[in-house]
Short mmCIF file of C-alpha atoms and ligand atoms in Angstrom, two decimals:
data_model
loop_
_atom_site.label_atom_id
_atom_site.label_comp_id
_atom_site.label_asym_id
_atom_site.label_seq_id
_atom_site.Cartn_x
_atom_site.Cartn_y
_atom_site.Cartn_z
CA MET A 1 3.20 35.61 -4.35
CA GLU A 2 1.54 32.30 -5.22
CA ALA A 3 4.71 30.53 -6.34
CA MET A 4 8.44 31.14 -6.77
CA LEU A 5 11.43 29.86 -8.71
CA GLU A 6 14.89 29.65 -7.11
CA HIS A 7 18.20 28.29 -8.35
CA HIS A 8 20.72 26.24 -6.34
CA ASP A 9 23.70 24.36 -7.78
CA GLY A 10 22.12 23.52 -11.14
CA ILE A 11 18.69 22.84 -9.65
CA ALA A 12 15.71 25.09 -10.47
CA LEU A 13 13.31 24.78 -7.55
CA PHE A 14 9.67 25.74 -8.16
CA THR A 15 7.72 26.22 -4.90
CA ILE A 16 3.94 26.58 -4.65
CA CYS A 17 3.55 29.24 -1.95
CA ARG A 18 -0.02 28.76 -0.65
CA PRO A 19 0.51 26.84 2.60
CA GLU A 20 -2.76 28.23 4.03
CA LYS A 21 -4.56 26.33 1.20
CA ARG A 22 -2.23 23.35 1.49
CA ASN A 23 -0.61 24.55 -1.75
CA ALA A 24 -3.71 24.01 -3.86
CA ILE A 25 -3.27 24.85 -7.55
CA ASN A 26 -5.26 27.82 -8.85
CA PHE A 27 -4.96 29.71 -12.15
CA ALA A 28 -2.13 31.91 -10.77
CA VAL A 29 -0.08 28.81 -9.87
CA MET A 30 -0.71 27.35 -13.34
CA GLU A 31 0.61 30.53 -14.93
CA ALA A 32 3.66 30.58 -12.65
CA LEU A 33 4.39 26.90 -13.42
CA GLU A 34 4.20 27.56 -17.15
CA GLU A 35 6.67 30.47 -16.87
CA ALA A 36 9.00 28.51 -14.58
CA MET A 37 9.12 25.57 -16.99
CA GLU A 38 9.88 27.87 -19.92
CA GLN A 39 12.70 29.56 -18.01
CA ALA A 40 14.16 26.32 -16.64
CA ALA A 41 14.08 24.63 -20.05
CA ALA A 42 15.90 27.57 -21.71
CA ASP A 43 18.47 28.29 -18.97
CA ARG A 44 21.70 26.35 -19.68
CA GLN A 45 22.73 26.59 -16.01
CA VAL A 46 19.67 24.54 -15.02
CA LYS A 47 20.23 20.77 -15.02
CA VAL A 48 17.27 19.58 -12.92
CA PHE A 49 13.76 21.00 -12.43
CA ALA A 50 12.28 20.34 -8.96
CA ILE A 51 8.81 21.09 -7.59
CA THR A 52 7.80 21.41 -3.95
CA GLY A 53 5.27 23.09 -1.64
CA ALA A 54 5.80 25.83 0.94
CA GLY A 55 5.45 25.13 4.66
CA SER A 56 5.74 21.88 6.55
CA GLU A 57 2.22 20.48 6.01
CA ALA A 58 1.65 19.86 2.35
CA PHE A 59 3.20 19.32 -1.05
CA CYS A 60 -0.05 20.08 -2.91
CA SER A 61 -3.74 19.45 -2.20
CA GLY A 62 -4.70 19.35 -5.90
CA GLY A 63 -6.99 21.75 -7.70
CA ASP A 64 -8.16 24.75 -5.66
CA LEU A 65 -11.71 23.71 -4.92
CA SER A 66 -12.74 27.22 -3.88
CA GLU A 67 -11.66 28.51 -7.32
CA PHE A 68 -12.50 25.48 -9.50
CA GLY A 69 -15.40 23.93 -7.57
CA HIS A 70 -17.91 26.32 -9.15
CA LEU A 71 -16.75 25.77 -12.74
CA ARG A 72 -19.19 23.98 -15.02
CA GLY A 73 -19.27 22.77 -18.64
CA THR A 74 -16.80 24.44 -20.98
CA GLU A 75 -15.10 26.37 -18.16
CA ALA A 76 -14.35 23.17 -16.22
CA ARG A 77 -13.11 21.46 -19.38
CA GLN A 78 -10.82 24.40 -20.24
CA MET A 79 -9.33 24.43 -16.74
CA LEU A 80 -8.65 20.67 -16.85
CA MET A 81 -7.20 20.82 -20.39
CA ARG A 82 -4.97 23.77 -19.47
CA MET A 83 -3.42 21.94 -16.52
CA GLY A 84 -3.32 18.75 -18.59
CA GLU A 85 -1.23 20.56 -21.21
CA LEU A 86 1.13 21.78 -18.47
CA LEU A 87 1.53 18.31 -16.98
CA TYR A 88 2.13 16.87 -20.46
CA ARG A 89 4.87 19.48 -20.89
CA LEU A 90 6.31 18.48 -17.50
CA LEU A 91 6.15 14.80 -18.48
CA THR A 92 8.14 15.53 -21.66
CA PHE A 93 10.45 18.13 -20.05
CA PRO A 94 13.92 18.15 -21.68
CA LYS A 95 15.77 17.90 -18.34
CA PRO A 96 15.26 15.56 -15.33
CA THR A 97 12.35 16.56 -13.09
CA VAL A 98 11.62 15.69 -9.48
CA ALA A 99 8.69 16.12 -7.12
CA LEU A 100 9.94 16.90 -3.60
CA VAL A 101 6.85 15.66 -1.75
CA ASN A 102 7.35 17.56 1.50
CA GLY A 103 3.98 16.57 3.04
CA THR A 104 0.41 15.79 2.04
CA ALA A 105 -0.29 15.24 -1.67
CA MET A 106 -3.95 14.84 -2.65
CA GLY A 107 -5.86 14.62 -5.93
CA GLY A 108 -4.20 16.73 -8.59
CA GLY A 109 -1.18 17.11 -6.28
CA CYS A 110 -0.50 13.42 -6.94
CA GLU A 111 -0.91 14.00 -10.69
CA LEU A 112 1.62 16.84 -10.56
CA ALA A 113 4.10 14.53 -8.82
CA THR A 114 3.36 11.65 -11.22
CA ALA A 115 4.31 13.85 -14.17
CA CYS A 116 7.84 14.20 -12.73
CA ASP A 117 10.62 11.69 -13.42
CA PHE A 118 11.30 11.10 -9.70
CA ARG A 119 9.33 11.43 -6.47
CA PHE A 120 11.14 11.86 -3.16
CA ALA A 121 8.88 12.04 -0.11
CA LYS A 122 9.47 13.39 3.36
CA GLU A 123 8.77 10.68 5.95
CA GLY A 124 5.23 10.93 7.30
CA SER A 125 3.75 12.29 4.04
CA ARG A 126 0.22 11.11 3.14
CA ILE A 127 -0.54 10.62 -0.53
CA GLY A 128 -3.96 10.01 -2.08
CA PHE A 129 -5.46 9.82 -5.55
CA VAL A 130 -8.76 10.74 -3.86
CA GLN A 131 -10.64 11.89 -6.98
CA GLY A 132 -12.77 8.72 -7.08
CA ARG A 133 -14.32 9.71 -3.75
CA LEU A 134 -15.31 13.09 -5.20
CA GLY A 135 -17.34 11.63 -8.06
CA ILE A 136 -14.63 12.48 -10.60
CA THR A 137 -11.50 10.85 -12.01
CA THR A 138 -7.98 12.19 -12.44
CA GLY A 139 -8.56 15.33 -14.47
CA TRP A 140 -5.00 16.21 -15.42
CA GLY A 141 -3.89 12.97 -17.12
CA GLY A 142 -2.81 11.27 -13.89
CA ALA A 143 -4.27 7.84 -14.65
CA SER A 144 -2.61 7.61 -18.08
CA MET A 145 0.74 8.50 -16.52
CA LEU A 146 0.19 6.10 -13.62
CA PHE A 147 -0.67 3.18 -15.92
CA ALA A 148 2.51 3.84 -17.89
CA LYS A 149 4.78 4.25 -14.85
CA LEU A 150 3.49 1.62 -12.39
CA PRO A 151 2.53 -2.04 -12.83
CA TYR A 152 -1.08 -2.16 -14.07
CA GLY A 153 -2.69 -3.63 -10.93
CA ARG A 154 -0.83 -1.26 -8.60
CA ALA A 155 -1.99 1.77 -10.60
CA LEU A 156 -5.61 0.64 -10.79
CA ASP A 157 -5.64 -0.22 -7.08
CA LEU A 158 -4.51 3.33 -6.13
CA LEU A 159 -7.18 4.91 -8.34
CA LEU A 160 -10.03 2.67 -7.19
CA ARG A 161 -9.16 2.85 -3.48
CA ALA A 162 -8.98 6.64 -3.77
CA GLU A 163 -7.67 6.96 -0.23
CA PRO A 164 -4.70 8.59 1.47
CA MET A 165 -1.79 6.15 1.67
CA THR A 166 1.39 6.22 3.73
CA ALA A 167 4.70 7.12 2.12
CA GLU A 168 5.85 3.54 2.86
CA ALA A 169 2.89 2.04 0.95
CA MET A 170 3.53 4.40 -1.97
CA GLU A 171 7.20 3.41 -1.99
CA ALA A 172 6.24 -0.29 -1.97
CA CYS A 173 4.02 0.17 -5.03
CA GLY A 174 6.81 1.99 -6.87
CA TRP A 175 5.35 5.51 -6.91
CA ILE A 176 7.87 6.97 -4.47
CA ASP A 177 11.54 6.55 -5.32
CA ALA A 178 12.90 7.40 -1.86
CA ILE A 179 11.60 8.39 1.57
CA LEU A 180 13.88 10.98 3.14
CA SER A 181 14.25 12.00 6.77
CA ALA A 182 12.20 14.95 8.01
CA GLU A 183 15.11 16.42 9.99
CA ARG A 184 17.58 16.19 7.11
CA TRP A 185 15.03 16.74 4.30
CA HIS A 186 16.73 19.67 2.50
CA GLU A 187 20.20 18.18 2.86
CA GLN A 188 19.07 14.73 1.71
CA TRP A 189 17.20 15.79 -1.41
CA ARG A 190 20.14 17.96 -2.46
CA GLU A 191 22.48 14.98 -1.98
CA ARG A 192 20.14 12.83 -4.10
CA LEU A 193 20.02 15.36 -6.95
CA ALA A 194 23.72 16.32 -6.93
CA PRO A 195 24.83 13.40 -9.18
CA TYR A 196 22.25 14.37 -11.82
CA ALA A 197 23.26 18.03 -11.68
CA ALA A 198 26.90 16.94 -12.11
CA ARG A 199 26.21 15.47 -15.59
CA SER A 200 26.62 17.64 -18.68
CA LEU A 201 23.50 19.22 -20.11
CA SER A 202 23.97 17.35 -23.39
CA VAL A 203 23.98 13.96 -21.62
CA LEU A 204 20.90 14.87 -19.55
CA GLN A 205 19.02 16.11 -22.59
CA ALA A 206 19.96 13.09 -24.71
CA TYR A 207 18.62 10.69 -22.06
CA LYS A 208 15.46 12.74 -21.64
CA ALA A 209 14.95 12.74 -25.41
CA ALA A 210 15.14 8.92 -25.31
CA ALA A 211 12.79 8.73 -22.31
CA GLY A 212 10.35 11.14 -23.97
CA GLU A 213 9.75 8.96 -27.03
CA LYS A 214 7.34 6.91 -24.98
CA TRP A 215 5.15 9.92 -24.20
CA ARG A 216 5.22 11.53 -27.65
CA THR A 217 3.35 8.75 -29.43
CA THR A 218 -0.05 9.65 -30.86
CA TRP A 219 -1.50 6.73 -28.89
CA PHE A 220 -0.30 8.10 -25.54
CA ARG A 221 -1.30 11.71 -26.23
CA GLU A 222 -4.79 10.64 -27.30
CA GLN A 223 -5.24 8.46 -24.23
CA PHE A 224 -3.99 11.29 -21.96
CA PHE A 225 -6.41 13.91 -23.31
CA ALA A 226 -9.32 11.46 -23.59
CA GLU A 227 -8.91 10.83 -19.86
CA ILE A 228 -9.17 14.58 -19.21
CA ALA A 229 -12.28 14.85 -21.40
CA ARG A 230 -13.92 12.03 -19.39
CA CYS A 231 -13.20 13.85 -16.12
CA ALA A 232 -14.63 17.05 -17.60
CA GLU A 233 -17.91 15.21 -18.16
CA LEU A 234 -17.98 13.95 -14.59
CA TRP A 235 -17.10 17.43 -13.22
CA GLY A 236 -20.71 18.59 -13.66
CA SER A 237 -22.29 15.40 -12.29
CA ASP A 238 -24.59 15.34 -9.26
CA GLU A 239 -22.17 13.03 -7.47
CA HIS A 240 -19.32 15.55 -7.80
CA GLU A 241 -21.53 18.45 -6.82
CA GLN A 242 -22.70 16.60 -3.71
CA ALA A 243 -19.13 15.65 -2.75
CA LEU A 244 -18.03 19.29 -3.04
CA ARG A 245 -21.06 20.75 -1.24
CA PRO A 246 -19.62 20.68 2.32
CA PHE A 247 -16.39 22.25 1.05
CA LEU A 248 -18.10 24.98 -0.99
CA ARG A 249 -20.47 25.82 1.86
CA LYS A 250 -17.47 26.37 4.17
CA ASN A 251 -15.47 28.46 1.68
C1 MC0 B 301 -8.63 19.15 -10.03
C2 MC0 B 301 -8.80 17.73 -9.59
C3 MC0 B 301 -7.96 16.82 -10.44
O1 MC0 B 301 -7.39 15.87 -9.97
O2 MC0 B 301 -7.89 17.04 -11.64
C4 MC0 B 301 -8.42 17.61 -8.12
O3 MC0 B 301 -7.34 17.91 -7.69
S1 MC0 B 301 -9.63 17.02 -7.13
C5 MC0 B 301 -8.91 16.84 -5.56
C6 MC0 B 301 -8.93 18.14 -4.81
N1 MC0 B 301 -8.30 18.03 -3.51
C7 MC0 B 301 -8.88 17.50 -2.41
O4 MC0 B 301 -10.00 16.98 -2.44
C8 MC0 B 301 -8.17 17.71 -1.13
C9 MC0 B 301 -8.97 18.56 -0.18
N2 MC0 B 301 -8.22 18.83 1.04
C10 MC0 B 301 -8.03 17.92 2.01
O5 MC0 B 301 -8.42 16.74 1.91
C11 MC0 B 301 -7.30 18.38 3.22
O6 MC0 B 301 -7.40 19.81 3.27
C12 MC0 B 301 -5.81 18.00 3.27
C13 MC0 B 301 -5.10 18.37 1.97
C14 MC0 B 301 -5.70 16.47 3.50
C15 MC0 B 301 -5.11 18.76 4.41
O7 MC0 B 301 -5.77 18.52 5.64
P1 MC0 B 301 -5.39 19.43 6.90
O8 MC0 B 301 -6.17 18.90 8.07
O9 MC0 B 301 -3.91 19.52 7.02
O10 MC0 B 301 -5.85 20.89 6.53
P2 MC0 B 301 -7.33 21.49 6.35
O11 MC0 B 301 -8.24 20.50 5.74
O12 MC0 B 301 -7.74 22.13 7.63
O13 MC0 B 301 -7.04 22.59 5.24
C16 MC0 B 301 -6.40 23.80 5.53
C17 MC0 B 301 -7.00 24.88 4.67
O14 MC0 B 301 -6.68 24.60 3.31
C18 MC0 B 301 -7.88 24.57 2.53
N3 MC0 B 301 -7.72 23.59 1.45
C19 MC0 B 301 -7.20 22.34 1.54
N4 MC0 B 301 -7.24 21.74 0.36
C20 MC0 B 301 -7.77 22.62 -0.53
C21 MC0 B 301 -8.07 22.59 -1.92
N5 MC0 B 301 -7.79 21.52 -2.67
N6 MC0 B 301 -8.62 23.67 -2.47
C22 MC0 B 301 -8.88 24.79 -1.74
N7 MC0 B 301 -8.62 24.88 -0.42
C23 MC0 B 301 -8.06 23.81 0.18
C24 MC0 B 301 -8.93 24.14 3.53
O15 MC0 B 301 -10.23 24.49 3.07
C25 MC0 B 301 -8.52 24.91 4.75
O16 MC0 B 301 -8.95 26.24 4.62
P3 MC0 B 301 -9.54 27.09 5.86
O17 MC0 B 301 -8.36 27.21 6.79
O18 MC0 B 301 -9.95 28.38 5.23
O19 MC0 B 301 -10.66 26.27 6.42
#
């Protein structure tokens, strides 16, 4: 089982279950995320959609490099577009969404979290938009979302540095909404989400409809998918291939 969906007190919790790969996203996880979003959107008992990673190490290490590292040309572009579509759906989800960043988040793992309305991180988590060090850019629309959600300079700084940051630094730049204690992690995120889950579905959906206007403009959609197309071009570059070489040799 690569991922699972559980329900607790109005919260649908989607967990990526690949701790041995630091919860990297492969095609099976994409499919499971798509199904989970469909179910959670349609289920009237669900008030909040939350995403987390299994185990104590990582939230998500981004795209599965052993599965995606070999993709070239059209195949790479299709993979990036597919996940881009899913993150766009998450960004415009009709109910509040939250990334429960329970550990390391790298590359596309940060894009997944950026697509959510809120990001709560477990203390000690390391978070890095590291794509720039791999000869690529955010391939799932992460930069477009970041520019819209963070002050311009903060967003650009994270992308250009392309390095793992502390949870405190990510809270200071506005990416993380709250850092929660490691010992009381499960209790604290439930406490944080309880007030949202207590609202009626019609109120939640009306606010999310208002929030979603921003993302549904032609301008934003075009920018989002143009970003993905640019990453697809870089995917086959020598710089990316060289950056992946040590990883692909090992796997
Ligand atoms: C698609 C694209 C996008 O943005 O659009 C991206 O996501 S590009 C960005 C892709 N992601 C990354 O570059 C992150 C690569 N991973 C790492 O930097 C690191 O693994 C951390 C995530 C910081 C975790 O370090 P830590 O020391 O805890 O663990 P580790 O490095 O020993 O990794 C444990 C096992 O998970 C595997 N593993 C880790 N990240 C993986 C990934 N993204 N894809 C496939 N396998 C991965 C390792 O190869 C290793 O396997 P074995 O036990 O078999 O040796």
